PDB file of C-alpha atoms in Angstrom:
ATOM      1  CA  MET A   1    -185.729 -53.891  -7.664  1.00 49.00           C
ATOM      2  CA  THR A   2    -185.798 -50.923  -5.271  1.00 57.00           C
ATOM      3  CA  ALA A   3    -182.776 -48.649  -5.438  1.00 60.00           C
ATOM      4  CA  THR A   4    -180.751 -48.395  -2.231  1.00 62.00           C
ATOM      5  CA  SER A   5    -179.448 -45.115  -0.807  1.00 60.00           C
ATOM      6  CA  ALA A   6    -175.963 -46.113  -2.020  1.00 57.00           C
ATOM      7  CA  ASP A   7    -177.309 -46.645  -5.558  1.00 63.00           C
ATOM      8  CA  ILE A   8    -178.933 -43.218  -5.460  1.00 61.00           C
ATOM      9  CA  GLU A   9    -175.718 -41.577  -4.208  1.00 59.00           C
ATOM     10  CA  LEU A  10    -173.669 -43.211  -6.970  1.00 59.00           C
ATOM     11  CA  ALA A  11    -176.212 -42.114  -9.570  1.00 65.00           C
ATOM     12  CA  ASN A  12    -175.948 -38.555  -8.228  1.00 62.00           C
ATOM     13  CA  LEU A  13    -172.170 -38.705  -8.516  1.00 60.00           C
ATOM     14  CA  ARG A  14    -172.369 -39.876 -12.127  1.00 65.00           C
ATOM     15  CA  ARG A  15    -174.833 -37.104 -12.988  1.00 68.00           C
ATOM     16  CA  ALA A  16    -172.573 -34.577 -11.266  1.00 64.00           C
ATOM     17  CA  GLY A  17    -169.625 -35.747 -13.377  1.00 66.00           C
ATOM     18  CA  GLU A  18    -171.633 -35.320 -16.552  1.00 74.00           C
ATOM     19  CA  ILE A  19    -172.737 -31.862 -15.442  1.00 71.00           C
ATOM     20  CA  TYR A  20    -169.128 -30.962 -14.651  1.00 67.00           C
ATOM     21  CA  ASP A  21    -168.089 -31.617 -18.259  1.00 75.00           C
ATOM     22  CA  ARG A  22    -170.992 -29.552 -19.551  1.00 76.00           C
ATOM     23  CA  VAL A  23    -170.274 -26.596 -17.258  1.00 70.00           C
ATOM     24  CA  VAL A  24    -166.582 -26.663 -18.241  1.00 70.00           C
ATOM     25  CA  SER A  25    -167.735 -26.168 -21.838  1.00 77.00           C
ATOM     26  CA  LEU A  26    -170.182 -23.504 -20.690  1.00 74.00           C
ATOM     27  CA  SER A  27    -167.532 -21.590 -18.735  1.00 68.00           C
ATOM     28  CA  ARG A  28    -165.108 -21.651 -21.655  1.00 68.00           C
ATOM     29  CA  ARG A  29    -167.802 -20.215 -23.894  1.00 73.00           C
ATOM     30  CA  PHE A  30    -168.500 -17.392 -21.431  1.00 71.00           C
ATOM     31  CA  PHE A  31    -164.891 -16.695 -20.454  1.00 64.00           C
ATOM     32  CA  THR A  32    -163.083 -13.890 -22.293  1.00 65.00           C
ATOM     33  CA  LYS A  33    -159.593 -12.715 -21.322  1.00 59.00           C
ATOM     34  CA  ASP A  34    -159.709 -11.912 -17.592  1.00 54.00           C
ATOM     35  CA  ALA A  35    -163.433 -11.921 -16.974  1.00 60.00           C
ATOM     36  CA  VAL A  36    -166.629 -13.865 -17.433  1.00 63.00           C
ATOM     37  CA  LYS A  37    -168.776 -12.003 -19.901  1.00 71.00           C
ATOM     38  CA  ASP A  38    -172.452 -11.837 -18.921  1.00 76.00           C
ATOM     39  CA  MET A  39    -171.954 -13.304 -15.451  1.00 69.00           C
ATOM     40  CA  GLU A  40    -175.676 -13.252 -14.769  1.00 77.00           C
ATOM     41  CA  GLU A  41    -176.406 -15.481 -17.775  1.00 81.00           C
ATOM     42  CA  PHE A  42    -173.533 -17.830 -16.885  1.00 72.00           C
ATOM     43  CA  VAL A  43    -174.913 -18.292 -13.365  1.00 71.00           C
ATOM     44  CA  ARG A  44    -178.416 -18.846 -14.718  1.00 77.00           C
ATOM     45  CA  GLN A  45    -177.288 -21.550 -17.133  1.00 77.00           C
ATOM     46  CA  ALA A  46    -175.029 -23.197 -14.522  1.00 71.00           C
ATOM     47  CA  GLU A  47    -177.918 -23.324 -12.066  1.00 70.00           C
ATOM     48  CA  LEU A  48    -180.098 -24.966 -14.712  1.00 75.00           C
ATOM     49  CA  LEU A  49    -177.420 -27.587 -15.307  1.00 70.00           C
ATOM     50  CA  LEU A  50    -177.131 -28.207 -11.568  1.00 62.00           C
ATOM     51  CA  GLN A  51    -180.761 -29.253 -11.349  1.00 65.00           C
ATOM     52  CA  GLY A  52    -181.069 -33.022 -10.957  1.00 58.00           C
ATOM     53  CA  VAL A  53    -178.074 -33.277  -8.630  1.00 57.00           C
ATOM     54  CA  ASN A  54    -178.437 -32.971  -4.863  1.00 55.00           C
ATOM     55  CA  SER A  55    -177.362 -29.358  -4.497  1.00 58.00           C
ATOM     56  CA  ALA A  56    -176.458 -29.879  -0.851  1.00 69.00           C
ATOM     57  CA  ASP A  57    -173.586 -32.096  -2.024  1.00 83.00           C
ATOM     58  CA  VAL A  58    -172.231 -30.185  -5.050  1.00 84.00           C
ATOM     59  CA  VAL A  59    -170.817 -26.716  -5.608  1.00 86.00           C
ATOM     60  CA  LEU A  60    -169.534 -25.434  -8.970  1.00 82.00           C
ATOM     61  CA  GLY A  61    -167.569 -22.305  -9.621  1.00 80.00           C
ATOM     62  CA  ILE A  62    -164.749 -20.317 -11.184  1.00 80.00           C
ATOM     63  CA  PHE A  63    -161.769 -19.439  -8.995  1.00 84.00           C
ATOM     64  CA  ASP A  64    -159.335 -16.540  -9.461  1.00 81.00           C
ATOM     65  CA  HIS A  65    -155.872 -17.795  -8.436  1.00 78.00           C
ATOM     66  CA  ASN A  66    -154.291 -14.354  -8.618  1.00 77.00           C
ATOM     67  CA  ARG A  67    -156.634 -12.953  -5.985  1.00 78.00           C
ATOM     68  CA  TYR A  68    -157.357 -16.323  -4.297  1.00 79.00           C
ATOM     69  CA  THR A  69    -161.068 -15.646  -4.441  1.00 82.00           C
ATOM     70  CA  PRO A  70    -164.079 -17.246  -6.144  1.00 83.00           C
ATOM     71  CA  VAL A  71    -165.379 -15.335  -9.159  1.00 78.00           C
ATOM     72  CA  VAL A  72    -168.686 -17.159  -9.097  1.00 77.00           C
ATOM     73  CA  GLU A  73    -170.161 -20.118  -7.205  1.00 81.00           C
ATOM     74  CA  VAL A  74    -173.319 -22.095  -7.859  1.00 80.00           C
ATOM     75  CA  GLY A  75    -174.836 -24.200  -5.084  1.00 81.00           C
ATOM     76  CA  ASP A  76    -172.559 -22.773  -2.380  1.00 84.00           C
ATOM     77  CA  ARG A  77    -175.318 -21.777   0.031  1.00 81.00           C
ATOM     78  CA  GLU A  78    -176.776 -25.259   0.066  1.00 84.00           C
ATOM     79  CA  PHE A  79    -173.312 -26.853   0.227  1.00 89.00           C
ATOM     80  CA  TRP A  80    -171.727 -24.861   3.052  1.00 89.00           C
ATOM     81  CA  GLY A  81    -174.865 -24.034   4.985  1.00 86.00           C
ATOM     82  CA  PRO A  82    -176.063 -20.563   6.028  1.00 84.00           C
ATOM     83  CA  MET A  83    -173.262 -18.036   5.673  1.00 81.00           C
ATOM     84  CA  PRO A  84    -173.141 -14.250   5.973  1.00 81.00           C
ATOM     85  CA  GLU A  85    -173.097 -12.149   2.833  1.00 81.00           C
ATOM     86  CA  LEU A  86    -169.440 -11.257   2.329  1.00 77.00           C
ATOM     87  CA  PRO A  87    -167.319  -9.663  -0.395  1.00 77.00           C
ATOM     88  CA  PRO A  88    -165.281 -12.155  -2.462  1.00 70.00           C
ATOM     89  CA  SER A  89    -162.060 -11.068  -0.740  1.00 73.00           C
ATOM     90  CA  GLN A  90    -163.354 -12.479   2.567  1.00 81.00           C
ATOM     91  CA  ARG A  91    -165.099 -15.520   1.153  1.00 81.00           C
ATOM     92  CA  MET A  92    -162.207 -17.996   1.303  1.00 84.00           C
ATOM     93  CA  HIS A  93    -161.274 -16.936   4.828  1.00 86.00           C
ATOM     94  CA  THR A  94    -164.790 -17.831   5.957  1.00 88.00           C
ATOM     95  CA  ILE A  95    -164.770 -21.187   4.163  1.00 89.00           C
ATOM     96  CA  LEU A  96    -161.335 -22.092   5.559  1.00 89.00           C
ATOM     97  CA  SER A  97    -162.603 -21.299   9.045  1.00 91.00           C
ATOM     98  CA  LEU A  98    -164.881 -24.354   8.639  1.00 93.00           C
ATOM     99  CA  LEU A  99    -161.884 -26.716   8.314  1.00 94.00           C
ATOM    100  CA  GLU A 100    -161.649 -29.360  11.019  1.00 95.00           C
ATOM    101  CA  ALA A 101    -158.699 -28.801  13.343  1.00 93.00           C
ATOM    102  CA  ASP A 102    -156.726 -31.777  11.970  1.00 92.00           C
ATOM    103  CA  TYR A 103    -156.545 -30.038   8.583  1.00 93.00           C
ATOM    104  CA  ALA A 104    -155.591 -26.540   9.720  1.00 91.00           C
ATOM    105  CA  ALA A 105    -152.217 -26.795   7.970  1.00 91.00           C
ATOM    106  CA  PHE A 106    -153.716 -27.966   4.668  1.00 91.00           C
ATOM    107  CA  PRO A 107    -154.110 -24.560   2.951  1.00 89.00           C
ATOM    108  CA  GLY A 108    -150.485 -23.538   3.461  1.00 89.00           C
ATOM    109  CA  ASP A 109    -148.999 -26.992   2.922  1.00 90.00           C
ATOM    110  CA  SER A 110    -150.983 -27.653  -0.255  1.00 88.00           C
ATOM    111  CA  VAL A 111    -150.103 -24.281  -1.800  1.00 85.00           C
ATOM    112  CA  LYS A 112    -146.383 -24.882  -1.139  1.00 88.00           C
ATOM    113  CA  TRP A 113    -146.566 -28.387  -2.595  1.00 89.00           C
ATOM    114  CA  PHE A 114    -148.566 -27.207  -5.574  1.00 86.00           C
ATOM    115  CA  SER A 115    -146.033 -24.481  -6.364  1.00 85.00           C
ATOM    116  CA  ARG A 116    -143.243 -27.081  -6.343  1.00 87.00           C
ATOM    117  CA  ALA A 117    -145.281 -29.505  -8.450  1.00 87.00           C
ATOM    118  CA  MET A 118    -146.077 -26.898 -11.092  1.00 85.00           C
ATOM    119  CA  ALA A 119    -142.443 -25.777 -11.205  1.00 85.00           C
ATOM    120  CA  ALA A 120    -141.487 -29.381 -12.004  1.00 87.00           C
ATOM    121  CA  ILE A 121    -143.762 -29.475 -15.071  1.00 86.00           C
ATOM    122  CA  PRO A 122    -142.083 -28.144 -18.235  1.00 85.00           C
ATOM    123  CA  VAL A 123    -144.015 -25.333 -19.900  1.00 79.00           C
ATOM    124  CA  GLU A 124    -144.589 -27.398 -23.048  1.00 79.00           C
ATOM    125  CA  GLU A 125    -146.276 -30.129 -20.986  1.00 83.00           C
ATOM    126  CA  ARG A 126    -148.723 -27.793 -19.230  1.00 78.00           C
ATOM    127  CA  GLN A 127    -151.672 -28.897 -21.292  1.00 74.00           C
ATOM    128  CA  ASN A 128    -154.786 -30.836 -20.375  1.00 80.00           C
ATOM    129  CA  LEU A 129    -154.090 -30.060 -16.733  1.00 87.00           C
ATOM    130  CA  VAL A 130    -156.613 -31.387 -14.235  1.00 91.00           C
ATOM    131  CA  PHE A 131    -156.352 -31.242 -10.441  1.00 92.00           C
ATOM    132  CA  TYR A 132    -157.916 -33.511  -7.845  1.00 95.00           C
ATOM    133  CA  HIS A 133    -158.096 -33.183  -4.044  1.00 94.00           C
ATOM    134  CA  CYS A 134    -159.748 -35.736  -1.773  1.00 97.00           C
ATOM    135  CA  GLY A 135    -160.293 -36.157   1.951  1.00 96.00           C
ATOM    136  CA  ILE A 136    -160.257 -32.660   3.467  1.00 95.00           C
ATOM    137  CA  ALA A 137    -162.796 -32.444   6.308  1.00 96.00           C
ATOM    138  CA  TYR A 138    -165.011 -29.459   7.068  1.00 95.00           C
ATOM    139  CA  GLN A 139    -167.952 -28.800   9.341  1.00 93.00           C
ATOM    140  CA  ARG A 140    -170.836 -26.977   7.691  1.00 90.00           C
ATOM    141  CA  THR A 141    -172.139 -23.932   9.503  1.00 87.00           C
ATOM    142  CA  ASP A 142    -174.979 -26.134  10.791  1.00 88.00           C
ATOM    143  CA  GLY A 143    -172.519 -28.782  12.081  1.00 89.00           C
ATOM    144  CA  ARG A 144    -172.995 -31.321   9.295  1.00 90.00           C
ATOM    145  CA  PRO A 145    -169.685 -33.039   8.379  1.00 91.00           C
ATOM    146  CA  ILE A 146    -168.275 -32.649   4.872  1.00 93.00           C
ATOM    147  CA  ARG A 147    -165.403 -34.561   3.263  1.00 96.00           C
ATOM    148  CA  ILE A 148    -164.286 -32.860   0.084  1.00 95.00           C
ATOM    149  CA  PHE A 149    -163.525 -34.266  -3.338  1.00 96.00           C
ATOM    150  CA  SER A 150    -162.662 -31.542  -5.831  1.00 94.00           C
ATOM    151  CA  LYS A 151    -161.727 -31.440  -9.479  1.00 92.00           C
ATOM    152  CA  GLY A 152    -160.353 -28.375 -11.202  1.00 89.00           C
ATOM    153  CA  VAL A 153    -159.550 -27.498 -14.817  1.00 85.00           C
ATOM    154  CA  PRO A 154    -157.716 -24.310 -15.906  1.00 81.00           C
ATOM    155  CA  ILE A 155    -159.793 -22.164 -18.223  1.00 75.00           C
ATOM    156  CA  GLN A 156    -157.393 -19.233 -18.567  1.00 63.00           C
ATOM    157  CA  TYR A 157    -153.600 -19.219 -18.953  1.00 59.00           C
ATOM    158  CA  ASN A 158    -151.011 -16.475 -19.102  1.00 61.00           C
ATOM    159  CA  GLU A 159    -148.048 -16.371 -21.504  1.00 60.00           C
ATOM    160  CA  ASP A 160    -145.929 -18.950 -19.621  1.00 60.00           C
ATOM    161  CA  ARG A 161    -148.906 -21.322 -19.336  1.00 60.00           C
ATOM    162  CA  SER A 162    -149.405 -20.666 -15.646  1.00 66.00           C
ATOM    163  CA  PHE A 163    -153.147 -20.703 -15.122  1.00 72.00           C
ATOM    164  CA  THR A 164    -154.971 -17.730 -13.685  1.00 74.00           C
ATOM    165  CA  PHE A 165    -158.524 -19.093 -13.447  1.00 78.00           C
ATOM    166  CA  THR A 166    -159.888 -22.594 -12.928  1.00 83.00           C
ATOM    167  CA  PHE A 167    -163.316 -24.114 -13.165  1.00 83.00           C
ATOM    168  CA  ASN A 168    -163.915 -26.194 -10.034  1.00 87.00           C
ATOM    169  CA  TYR A 169    -166.321 -28.939  -9.132  1.00 86.00           C
ATOM    170  CA  VAL A 170    -166.547 -29.830  -5.432  1.00 91.00           C
ATOM    171  CA  HIS A 171    -168.471 -32.818  -4.092  1.00 90.00           C
ATOM    172  CA  ASN A 172    -169.149 -34.019  -0.571  1.00 92.00           C
ATOM    173  CA  VAL A 173    -167.865 -37.629  -0.479  1.00 94.00           C
ATOM    174  CA  HIS A 174    -168.323 -38.140   3.251  1.00 93.00           C
ATOM    175  CA  HIS A 175    -170.348 -41.276   2.509  1.00 91.00           C
ATOM    176  CA  LEU A 176    -167.555 -42.751   0.341  1.00 94.00           C
ATOM    177  CA  LEU A 177    -164.755 -42.427   2.904  1.00 96.00           C
ATOM    178  CA  LYS A 178    -163.991 -44.452   6.018  1.00 95.00           C
ATOM    179  CA  PRO A 179    -165.014 -42.626   9.207  1.00 91.00           C
ATOM    180  CA  GLY A 180    -161.500 -43.035  10.623  1.00 89.00           C
ATOM    181  CA  PHE A 181    -159.617 -41.866   7.504  1.00 94.00           C
ATOM    182  CA  ARG A 182    -157.755 -38.684   8.438  1.00 93.00           C
ATOM    183  CA  ASP A 183    -155.411 -38.295   5.455  1.00 94.00           C
ATOM    184  CA  TYR A 184    -155.872 -36.462   2.170  1.00 95.00           C
ATOM    185  CA  TRP A 185    -154.401 -36.870  -1.284  1.00 95.00           C
ATOM    186  CA  ILE A 186    -153.810 -34.619  -4.262  1.00 94.00           C
ATOM    187  CA  ARG A 187    -153.332 -35.621  -7.873  1.00 95.00           C
ATOM    188  CA  VAL A 188    -152.323 -33.456 -10.842  1.00 93.00           C
ATOM    189  CA  ALA A 189    -152.569 -35.098 -14.283  1.00 93.00           C
ATOM    190  CA  TYR A 190    -151.146 -33.406 -17.367  1.00 91.00           C
ATOM    191  CA  GLY A 191    -149.589 -33.908 -20.785  1.00 87.00           C
ATOM    192  CA  ALA A 192    -151.188 -34.661 -24.132  1.00 84.00           C
ATOM    193  CA  ALA A 193    -152.804 -37.870 -22.826  1.00 87.00           C
ATOM    194  CA  ARG A 194    -152.952 -36.812 -19.152  1.00 88.00           C
ATOM    195  CA  ASP A 195    -150.650 -39.734 -18.470  1.00 88.00           C
ATOM    196  CA  LYS A 196    -148.110 -37.734 -16.459  1.00 92.00           C
ATOM    197  CA  VAL A 197    -148.749 -36.998 -12.812  1.00 93.00           C
ATOM    198  CA  GLN A 198    -147.625 -35.172  -9.709  1.00 92.00           C
ATOM    199  CA  THR A 199    -149.141 -36.516  -6.481  1.00 93.00           C
ATOM    200  CA  LEU A 200    -149.137 -35.953  -2.752  1.00 92.00           C
ATOM    201  CA  HIS A 201    -150.457 -38.205   0.011  1.00 92.00           C
ATOM    202  CA  SER A 202    -150.479 -36.637   3.457  1.00 91.00           C
ATOM    203  CA  SER A 203    -149.255 -39.895   5.021  1.00 89.00           C
ATOM    204  CA  ASP A 204    -146.025 -39.437   3.028  1.00 82.00           C
ATOM    205  CA  PRO A 205    -145.390 -35.779   2.096  1.00 69.00           C
ATOM    206  CA  THR A 206    -142.360 -36.759  -0.025  1.00 66.00           C
ATOM    207  CA  ASP A 207    -144.509 -38.960  -2.303  1.00 55.00           C
ATOM    208  CA  THR A 208    -144.645 -36.987  -5.567  1.00 58.00           C
ATOM    209  CA  ALA A 209    -142.910 -36.494  -8.938  1.00 59.00           C
ATOM    210  CA  GLY A 210    -144.241 -39.035 -11.382  1.00 68.00           C
ATOM    211  CA  ARG A 211    -145.544 -41.583  -8.886  1.00 83.00           C
ATOM    212  CA  ASP A 212    -149.319 -41.902  -9.029  1.00 92.00           C
ATOM    213  CA  VAL A 213    -151.648 -42.364  -6.069  1.00 93.00           C
ATOM    214  CA  LEU A 214    -152.118 -45.992  -7.154  1.00 95.00           C
ATOM    215  CA  SER A 215    -149.505 -48.177  -8.847  1.00 94.00           C
ATOM    216  CA  VAL A 216    -149.818 -49.459 -12.412  1.00 94.00           C
ATOM    217  CA  ARG A 217    -150.647 -52.951 -11.097  1.00 96.00           C
ATOM    218  CA  GLU A 218    -153.230 -51.595  -8.670  1.00 97.00           C
ATOM    219  CA  LYS A 219    -154.963 -49.649 -11.435  1.00 97.00           C
ATOM    220  CA  GLU A 220    -154.904 -52.747 -13.610  1.00 97.00           C
ATOM    221  CA  ILE A 221    -156.600 -54.783 -10.866  1.00 98.00           C
ATOM    222  CA  LEU A 222    -159.086 -52.031 -10.085  1.00 97.00           C
ATOM    223  CA  SER A 223    -160.088 -51.718 -13.743  1.00 97.00           C
ATOM    224  CA  LEU A 224    -160.940 -55.433 -13.725  1.00 97.00           C
ATOM    225  CA  VAL A 225    -162.846 -55.050 -10.438  1.00 96.00           C
ATOM    226  CA  SER A 226    -164.764 -52.159 -12.003  1.00 95.00           C
ATOM    227  CA  ALA A 227    -165.625 -54.377 -14.988  1.00 95.00           C
ATOM    228  CA  GLY A 228    -167.220 -56.901 -12.628  1.00 94.00           C
ATOM    229  CA  HIS A 229    -164.499 -59.552 -12.474  1.00 96.00           C
ATOM    230  CA  GLU A 230    -164.177 -61.647  -9.307  1.00 95.00           C
ATOM    231  CA  THR A 231    -160.921 -62.016  -7.394  1.00 96.00           C
ATOM    232  CA  LYS A 232    -160.182 -65.522  -8.697  1.00 96.00           C
ATOM    233  CA  ASP A 233    -160.733 -64.444 -12.301  1.00 97.00           C
ATOM    234  CA  ILE A 234    -158.463 -61.410 -11.844  1.00 97.00           C
ATOM    235  CA  ALA A 235    -155.733 -63.604 -10.371  1.00 97.00           C
ATOM    236  CA  GLU A 236    -155.896 -65.963 -13.330  1.00 96.00           C
ATOM    237  CA  ARG A 237    -155.929 -63.150 -15.888  1.00 96.00           C
ATOM    238  CA  LEU A 238    -152.868 -61.473 -14.342  1.00 97.00           C
ATOM    239  CA  ASP A 239    -151.106 -64.699 -13.385  1.00 96.00           C
ATOM    240  CA  ILE A 240    -150.858 -63.750  -9.712  1.00 97.00           C
ATOM    241  CA  SER A 241    -152.216 -65.353  -6.553  1.00 97.00           C
ATOM    242  CA  VAL A 242    -155.652 -64.696  -5.082  1.00 97.00           C
ATOM    243  CA  ASN A 243    -153.934 -63.422  -1.928  1.00 97.00           C
ATOM    244  CA  THR A 244    -151.944 -60.907  -3.977  1.00 97.00           C
ATOM    245  CA  VAL A 245    -155.134 -59.560  -5.547  1.00 97.00           C
ATOM    246  CA  GLY A 246    -156.701 -59.288  -2.094  1.00 96.00           C
ATOM    247  CA  ASN A 247    -153.671 -57.486  -0.692  1.00 97.00           C
ATOM    248  CA  HIS A 248    -153.681 -54.986  -3.558  1.00 97.00           C
ATOM    249  CA  ARG A 249    -157.382 -54.360  -3.048  1.00 96.00           C
ATOM    250  CA  SER A 250    -156.892 -53.779   0.691  1.00 96.00           C
ATOM    251  CA  ASN A 251    -153.967 -51.441   0.039  1.00 96.00           C
ATOM    252  CA  MET A 252    -156.016 -49.392  -2.436  1.00 97.00           C
ATOM    253  CA  VAL A 253    -158.939 -49.083  -0.019  1.00 97.00           C
ATOM    254  CA  GLN A 254    -156.529 -47.963   2.701  1.00 95.00           C
ATOM    255  CA  ARG A 255    -154.619 -45.491   0.536  1.00 95.00           C
ATOM    256  CA  LEU A 256    -157.662 -43.731  -0.946  1.00 97.00           C
ATOM    257  CA  GLY A 257    -159.570 -43.964   2.333  1.00 97.00           C
ATOM    258  CA  ALA A 258    -162.513 -45.660   0.658  1.00 97.00           C
ATOM    259  CA  ARG A 259    -165.375 -47.051   2.720  1.00 96.00           C
ATOM    260  CA  ASP A 260    -165.469 -50.268   0.654  1.00 95.00           C
ATOM    261  CA  THR A 261    -164.647 -51.604  -2.803  1.00 94.00           C
ATOM    262  CA  THR A 262    -167.670 -49.930  -4.425  1.00 93.00           C
ATOM    263  CA  ALA A 263    -166.572 -46.575  -3.024  1.00 95.00           C
ATOM    264  CA  LEU A 264    -162.978 -47.306  -4.091  1.00 96.00           C
ATOM    265  CA  VAL A 265    -164.042 -47.794  -7.707  1.00 96.00           C
ATOM    266  CA  GLN A 266    -166.143 -44.622  -7.655  1.00 93.00           C
ATOM    267  CA  LEU A 267    -163.373 -42.474  -6.157  1.00 95.00           C
ATOM    268  CA  ALA A 268    -160.851 -43.868  -8.641  1.00 96.00           C
ATOM    269  CA  LYS A 269    -163.132 -43.036 -11.561  1.00 93.00           C
ATOM    270  CA  MET A 270    -163.779 -39.543 -10.248  1.00 92.00           C
ATOM    271  CA  ALA A 271    -160.023 -38.948  -9.908  1.00 95.00           C
ATOM    272  CA  GLY A 272    -159.196 -40.261 -13.388  1.00 93.00           C
ATOM    273  CA  LEU A 273    -157.227 -43.213 -12.005  1.00 95.00           C
ATOM    274  CA  ILE A 274    -159.191 -45.748 -14.067  1.00 93.00           C
TER     275      ILE A 274
END
């Protein structure tokens, strides 16, 4: 059977996820105190790991949250398109200039929300932190549209367990999102089992503090969908009506902005929802 373009894209996403885990381990091995030791070797090994994934759709890097600048990026030239050579201090300004107009407020709004979300997490629970963003729209320097999915993991903490550096994986999920979806969502998972969350959905800026992007029932249904179960079977297993299953599925597609059910499952897996 010949693989479709969608099959190839999903395979690329799975490979990218595997590479992400490997580069997290790599970055932790190279990271000492407030710097990456042997940056040249880190970049070389990260670039080797990135082979096999469409580099135009993935960028990996370490971000300094104190200076709000990238320490290192791999795949950025292919991802963002041709860009001028700039010092790190100007790098983020240039990238943010590529934001589509509808998302101009995102940088400021997300930083404010994130500060509130982190303040709500007790210090003792600031472990296993992982951050997800999805839906922000950019235009590459050559005009190609990008819709961002990003995942970040702290790799350096200070004394009060506020992180100073994160390892970030960014993927273009333009093909997974509905063309008309103009929202974005953020998810922070934490705690020993990463079962505690702080979330934000731009359609409801007050939606946060312990409420996940999808409900417990929705995640239960989506896990069964992911396992290959049909709607009727899911309804029988959960003792609910077929219409209820269908409504939950439609609500999940709408909330995550997924193009279809296949994309919904993939986005949910990428964001640690199932």
